mmCIF file of C-alpha atoms in Angstrom:
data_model
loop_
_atom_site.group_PDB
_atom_site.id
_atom_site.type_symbol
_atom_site.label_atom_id
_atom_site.label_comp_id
_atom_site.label_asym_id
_atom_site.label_seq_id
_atom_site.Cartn_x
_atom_site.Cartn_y
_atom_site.Cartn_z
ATOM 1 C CA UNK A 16 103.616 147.925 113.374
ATOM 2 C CA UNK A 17 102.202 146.101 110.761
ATOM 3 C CA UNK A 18 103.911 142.907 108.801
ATOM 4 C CA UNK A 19 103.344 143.496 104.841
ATOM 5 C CA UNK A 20 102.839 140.030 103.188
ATOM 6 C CA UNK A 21 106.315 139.127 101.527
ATOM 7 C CA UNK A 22 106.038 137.582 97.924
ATOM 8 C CA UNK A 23 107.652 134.951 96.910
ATOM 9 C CA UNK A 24 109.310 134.067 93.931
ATOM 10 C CA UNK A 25 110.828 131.145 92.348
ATOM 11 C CA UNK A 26 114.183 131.599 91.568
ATOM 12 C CA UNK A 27 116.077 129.416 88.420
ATOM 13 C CA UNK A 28 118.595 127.229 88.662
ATOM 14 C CA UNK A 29 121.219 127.392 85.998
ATOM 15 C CA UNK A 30 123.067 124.384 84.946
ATOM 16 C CA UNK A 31 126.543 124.175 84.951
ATOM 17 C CA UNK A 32 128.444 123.691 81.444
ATOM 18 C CA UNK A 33 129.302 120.421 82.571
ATOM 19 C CA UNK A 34 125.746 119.448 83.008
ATOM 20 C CA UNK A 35 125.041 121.281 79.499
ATOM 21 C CA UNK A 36 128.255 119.030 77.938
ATOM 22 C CA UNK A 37 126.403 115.777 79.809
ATOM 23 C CA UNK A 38 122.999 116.542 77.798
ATOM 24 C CA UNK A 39 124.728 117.094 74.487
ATOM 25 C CA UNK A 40 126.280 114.004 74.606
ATOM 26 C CA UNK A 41 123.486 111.694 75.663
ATOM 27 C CA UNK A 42 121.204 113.622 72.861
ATOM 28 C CA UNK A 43 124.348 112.613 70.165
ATOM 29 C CA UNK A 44 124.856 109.020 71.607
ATOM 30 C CA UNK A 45 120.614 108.315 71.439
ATOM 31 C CA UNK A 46 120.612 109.877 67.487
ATOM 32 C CA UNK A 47 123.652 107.287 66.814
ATOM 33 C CA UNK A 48 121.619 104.912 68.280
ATOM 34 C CA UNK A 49 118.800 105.445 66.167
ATOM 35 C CA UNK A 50 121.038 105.713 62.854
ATOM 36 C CA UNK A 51 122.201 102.473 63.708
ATOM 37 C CA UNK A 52 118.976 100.534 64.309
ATOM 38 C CA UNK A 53 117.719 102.056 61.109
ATOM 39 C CA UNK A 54 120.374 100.836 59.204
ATOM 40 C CA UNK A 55 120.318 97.404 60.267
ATOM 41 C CA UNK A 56 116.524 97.457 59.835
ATOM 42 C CA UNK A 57 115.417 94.914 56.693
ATOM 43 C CA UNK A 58 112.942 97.194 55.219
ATOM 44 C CA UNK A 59 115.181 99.795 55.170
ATOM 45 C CA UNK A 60 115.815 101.414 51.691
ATOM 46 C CA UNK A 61 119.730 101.432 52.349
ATOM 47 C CA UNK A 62 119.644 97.616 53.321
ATOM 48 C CA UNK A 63 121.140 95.252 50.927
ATOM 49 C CA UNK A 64 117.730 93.008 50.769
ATOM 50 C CA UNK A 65 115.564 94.612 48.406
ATOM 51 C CA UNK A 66 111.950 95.574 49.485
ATOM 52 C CA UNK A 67 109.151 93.194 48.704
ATOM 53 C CA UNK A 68 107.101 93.060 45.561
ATOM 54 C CA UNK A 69 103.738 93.921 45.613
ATOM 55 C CA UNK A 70 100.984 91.007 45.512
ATOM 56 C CA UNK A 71 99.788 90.611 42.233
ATOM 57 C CA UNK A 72 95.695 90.437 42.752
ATOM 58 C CA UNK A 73 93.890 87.090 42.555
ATOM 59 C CA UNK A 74 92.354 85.735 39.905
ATOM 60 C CA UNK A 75 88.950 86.302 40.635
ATOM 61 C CA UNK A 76 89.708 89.676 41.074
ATOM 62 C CA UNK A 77 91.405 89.656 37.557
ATOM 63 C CA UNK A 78 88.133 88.865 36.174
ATOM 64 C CA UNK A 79 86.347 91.086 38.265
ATOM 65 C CA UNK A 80 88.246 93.434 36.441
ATOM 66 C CA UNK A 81 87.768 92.054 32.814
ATOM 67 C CA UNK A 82 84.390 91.627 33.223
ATOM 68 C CA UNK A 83 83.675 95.395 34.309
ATOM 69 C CA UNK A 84 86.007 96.159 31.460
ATOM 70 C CA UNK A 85 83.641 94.619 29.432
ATOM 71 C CA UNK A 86 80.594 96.163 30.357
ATOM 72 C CA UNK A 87 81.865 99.638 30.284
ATOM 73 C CA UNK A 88 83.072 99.037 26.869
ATOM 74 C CA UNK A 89 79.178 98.375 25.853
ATOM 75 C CA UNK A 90 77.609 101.066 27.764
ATOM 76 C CA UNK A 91 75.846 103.624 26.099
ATOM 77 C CA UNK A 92 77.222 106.363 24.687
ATOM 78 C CA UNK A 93 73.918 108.988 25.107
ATOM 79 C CA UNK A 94 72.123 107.883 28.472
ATOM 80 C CA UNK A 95 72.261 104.719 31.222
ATOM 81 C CA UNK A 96 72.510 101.507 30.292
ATOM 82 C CA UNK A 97 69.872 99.041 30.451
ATOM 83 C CA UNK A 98 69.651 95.792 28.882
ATOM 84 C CA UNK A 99 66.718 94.840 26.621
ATOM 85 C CA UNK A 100 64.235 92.591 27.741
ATOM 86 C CA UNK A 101 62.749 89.877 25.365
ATOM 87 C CA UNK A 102 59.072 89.220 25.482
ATOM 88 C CA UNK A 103 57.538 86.705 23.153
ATOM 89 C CA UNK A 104 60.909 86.491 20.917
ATOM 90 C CA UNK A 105 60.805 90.188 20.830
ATOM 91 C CA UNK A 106 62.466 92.899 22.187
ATOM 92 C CA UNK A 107 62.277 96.074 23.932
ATOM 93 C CA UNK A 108 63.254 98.553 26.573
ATOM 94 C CA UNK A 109 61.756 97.522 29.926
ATOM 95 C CA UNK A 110 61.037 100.649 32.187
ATOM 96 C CA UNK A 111 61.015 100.216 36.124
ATOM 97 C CA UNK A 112 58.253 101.917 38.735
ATOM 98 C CA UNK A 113 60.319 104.940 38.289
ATOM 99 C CA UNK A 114 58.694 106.202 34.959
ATOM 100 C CA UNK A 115 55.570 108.219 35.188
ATOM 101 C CA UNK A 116 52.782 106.764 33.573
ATOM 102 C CA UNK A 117 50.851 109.586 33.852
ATOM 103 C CA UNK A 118 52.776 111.076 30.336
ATOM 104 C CA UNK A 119 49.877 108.542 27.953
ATOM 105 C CA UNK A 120 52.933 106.577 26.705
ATOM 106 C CA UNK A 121 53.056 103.280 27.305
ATOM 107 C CA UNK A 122 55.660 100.718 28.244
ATOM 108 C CA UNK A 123 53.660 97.941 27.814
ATOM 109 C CA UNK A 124 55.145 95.437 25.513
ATOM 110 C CA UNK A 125 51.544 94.324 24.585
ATOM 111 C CA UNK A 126 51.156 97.660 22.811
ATOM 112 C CA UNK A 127 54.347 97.796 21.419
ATOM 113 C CA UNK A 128 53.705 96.181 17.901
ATOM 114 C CA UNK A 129 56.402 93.957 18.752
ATOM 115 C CA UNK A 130 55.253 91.495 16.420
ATOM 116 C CA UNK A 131 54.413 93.351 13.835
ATOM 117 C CA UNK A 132 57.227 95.926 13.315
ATOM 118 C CA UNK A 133 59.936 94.968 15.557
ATOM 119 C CA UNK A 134 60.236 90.898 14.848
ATOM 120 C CA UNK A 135 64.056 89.371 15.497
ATOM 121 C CA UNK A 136 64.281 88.698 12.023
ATOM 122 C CA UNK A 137 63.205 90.644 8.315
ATOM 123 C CA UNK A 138 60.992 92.427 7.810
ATOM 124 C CA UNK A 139 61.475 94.747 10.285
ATOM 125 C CA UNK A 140 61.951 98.111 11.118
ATOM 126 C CA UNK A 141 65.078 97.720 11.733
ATOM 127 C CA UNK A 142 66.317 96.143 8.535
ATOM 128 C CA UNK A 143 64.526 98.946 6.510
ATOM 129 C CA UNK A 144 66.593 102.060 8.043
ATOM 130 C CA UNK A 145 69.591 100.145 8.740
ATOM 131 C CA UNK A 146 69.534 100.692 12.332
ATOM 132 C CA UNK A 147 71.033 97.576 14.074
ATOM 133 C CA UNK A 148 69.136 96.604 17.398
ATOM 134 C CA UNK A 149 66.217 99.399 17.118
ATOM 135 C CA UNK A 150 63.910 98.551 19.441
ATOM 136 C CA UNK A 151 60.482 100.408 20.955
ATOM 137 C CA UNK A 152 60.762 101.712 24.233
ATOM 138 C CA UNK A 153 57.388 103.358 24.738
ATOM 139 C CA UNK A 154 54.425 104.314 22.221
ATOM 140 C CA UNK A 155 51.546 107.262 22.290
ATOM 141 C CA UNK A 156 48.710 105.484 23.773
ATOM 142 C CA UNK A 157 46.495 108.274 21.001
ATOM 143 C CA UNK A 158 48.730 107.747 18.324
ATOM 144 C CA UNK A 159 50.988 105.485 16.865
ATOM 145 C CA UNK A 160 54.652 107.097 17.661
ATOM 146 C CA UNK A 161 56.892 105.362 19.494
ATOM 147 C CA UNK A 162 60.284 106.198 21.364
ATOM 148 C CA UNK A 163 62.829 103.696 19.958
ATOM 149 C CA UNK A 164 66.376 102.841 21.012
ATOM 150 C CA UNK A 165 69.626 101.161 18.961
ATOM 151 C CA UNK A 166 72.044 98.767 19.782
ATOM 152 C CA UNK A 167 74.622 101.706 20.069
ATOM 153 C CA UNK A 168 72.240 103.500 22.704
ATOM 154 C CA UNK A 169 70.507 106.463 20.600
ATOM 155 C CA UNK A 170 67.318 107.095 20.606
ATOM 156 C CA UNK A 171 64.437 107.612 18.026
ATOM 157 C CA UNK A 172 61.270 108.729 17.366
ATOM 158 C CA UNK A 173 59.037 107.048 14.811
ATOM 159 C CA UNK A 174 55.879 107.732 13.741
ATOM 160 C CA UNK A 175 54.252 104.791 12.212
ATOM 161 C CA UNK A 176 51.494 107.128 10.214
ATOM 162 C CA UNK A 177 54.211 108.996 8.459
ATOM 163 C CA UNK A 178 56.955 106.445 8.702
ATOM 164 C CA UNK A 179 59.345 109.179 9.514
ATOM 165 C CA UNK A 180 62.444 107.978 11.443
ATOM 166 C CA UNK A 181 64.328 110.888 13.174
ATOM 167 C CA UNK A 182 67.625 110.363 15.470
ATOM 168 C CA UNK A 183 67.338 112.105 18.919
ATOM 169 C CA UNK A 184 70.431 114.059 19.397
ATOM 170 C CA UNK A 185 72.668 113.584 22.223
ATOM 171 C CA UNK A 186 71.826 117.034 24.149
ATOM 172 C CA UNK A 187 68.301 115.439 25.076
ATOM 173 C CA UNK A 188 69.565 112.427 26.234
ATOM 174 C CA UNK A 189 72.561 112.842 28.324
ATOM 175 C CA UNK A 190 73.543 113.872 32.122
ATOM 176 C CA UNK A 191 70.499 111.642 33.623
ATOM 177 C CA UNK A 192 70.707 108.617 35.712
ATOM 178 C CA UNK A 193 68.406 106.136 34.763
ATOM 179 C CA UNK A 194 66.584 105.386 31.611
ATOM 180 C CA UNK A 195 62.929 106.699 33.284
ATOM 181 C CA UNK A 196 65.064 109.706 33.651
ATOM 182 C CA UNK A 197 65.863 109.992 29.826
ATOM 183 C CA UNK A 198 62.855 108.842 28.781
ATOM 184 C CA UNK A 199 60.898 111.611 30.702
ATOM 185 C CA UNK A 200 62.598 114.322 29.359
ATOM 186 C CA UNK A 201 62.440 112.984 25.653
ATOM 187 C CA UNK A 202 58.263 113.252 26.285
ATOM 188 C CA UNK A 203 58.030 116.502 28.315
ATOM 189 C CA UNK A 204 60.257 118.282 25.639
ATOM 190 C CA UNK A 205 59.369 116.243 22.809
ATOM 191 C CA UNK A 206 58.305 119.207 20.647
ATOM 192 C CA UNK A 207 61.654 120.608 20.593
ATOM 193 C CA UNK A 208 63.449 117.059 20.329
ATOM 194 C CA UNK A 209 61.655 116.300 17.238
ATOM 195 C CA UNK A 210 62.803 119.531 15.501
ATOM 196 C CA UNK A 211 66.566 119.174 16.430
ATOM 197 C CA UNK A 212 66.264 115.339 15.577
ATOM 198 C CA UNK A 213 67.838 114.392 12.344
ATOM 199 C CA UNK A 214 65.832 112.300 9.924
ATOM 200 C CA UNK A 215 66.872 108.824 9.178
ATOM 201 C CA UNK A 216 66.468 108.148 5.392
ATOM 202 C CA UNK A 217 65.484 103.981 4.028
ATOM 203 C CA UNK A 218 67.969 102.008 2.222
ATOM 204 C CA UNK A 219 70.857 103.943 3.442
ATOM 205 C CA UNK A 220 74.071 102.340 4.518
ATOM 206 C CA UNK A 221 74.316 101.218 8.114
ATOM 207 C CA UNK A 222 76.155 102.848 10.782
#
């Protein structure tokens, strides 16, 4: 006569409602506990000391501060900023290794006419249109039109044959993130720049 195999099982223990009443109580006593500790805690919100103040920052820092202030205040409005560079007593809009020189328009500040229409002081192109700070950024190497720029960041186009002066509007020259960038885009599309671009008249008030 065969055994068959018995299973086994493993039966629970219930606890007694005295053991139930035991755990209750030690659950209650260790939340008291905790209350307690909280409240005597000095960074506690209830405490009578008041939290502490945060550190004002240094004063370095403080001029960190002022001095970015100040920079962001003179950035321009219509593309990245980029100093001027003076060359000679003159000055113009240095581009890096970035810009292609393969467009024909040079960044050369010996073929700039720096000297002879873009002088620090009268006469100057500048002082004829009214344009404070206009200064070349690149020129045609077959022609003589140039890509200027204004204290206020706008850009131009001049053409000295014509004398024309025409404002690039903003569209053309925002959204980029270096002045190569802008400049680039100005010469690829120029076509369509120069008929959107609003002409700058001589004698006029300055803005």
């Amino acid at each position: 006569m065969s055994v068959g195999r018995k299973a086994c099982f493993s039966i629970p223990i219930l606890a007694t409602d005295a053991q139930v009443k035991e755990e209750q109580e030690e659950h209650e006593e260790h939340e008291e506990q905790a209350e307690q500790e909280e409240q005597d805690s000095p960074n506690s919100s209830s405490g009578s000391e008041p939290s502490t103040p945060p550190t004002p920052p240094a004063d370095d820092h403080v001029d960190l501060l002022e001095d970015y202030s100040l920079k962001s205040s003179n950035a321009l409005p219509s593309g990245p900023y980029v100093e001027t560079q003076d060359y000679c007593g003159h000055s113009y809009v240095h581009l890096n290794e970035d810009y292609d020189r393969r467009l024909c328009w040079s960044n050369d500040p010996d073929h700039l006419y720096l000297a002879t229409y873009f002088r620090q002081e009268p006469p100057n192109l500048a002082n004829d249109f009214k344009v404070n700070g206009l200064c070349p950024v690149v020129k045609e190497d077959d022609s003589d039109k140039f890509i200027l720029r204004d204290a206020k960041g706008r850009y131009y186009i001049w053409d000295a044959w014509d004398g024309y002066l025409r404002r690039v509007t903003d569209i053309w020259t925002q959204g980029f993130d270096s002045q190569e960038q802008v400049i680039e885009n100005l010469l690829i599309y120029l076509s369509w720049v120069e008929e959107e671009a609003d002409v700058i008249y001589r004698n006029r008030e300055e803005d």
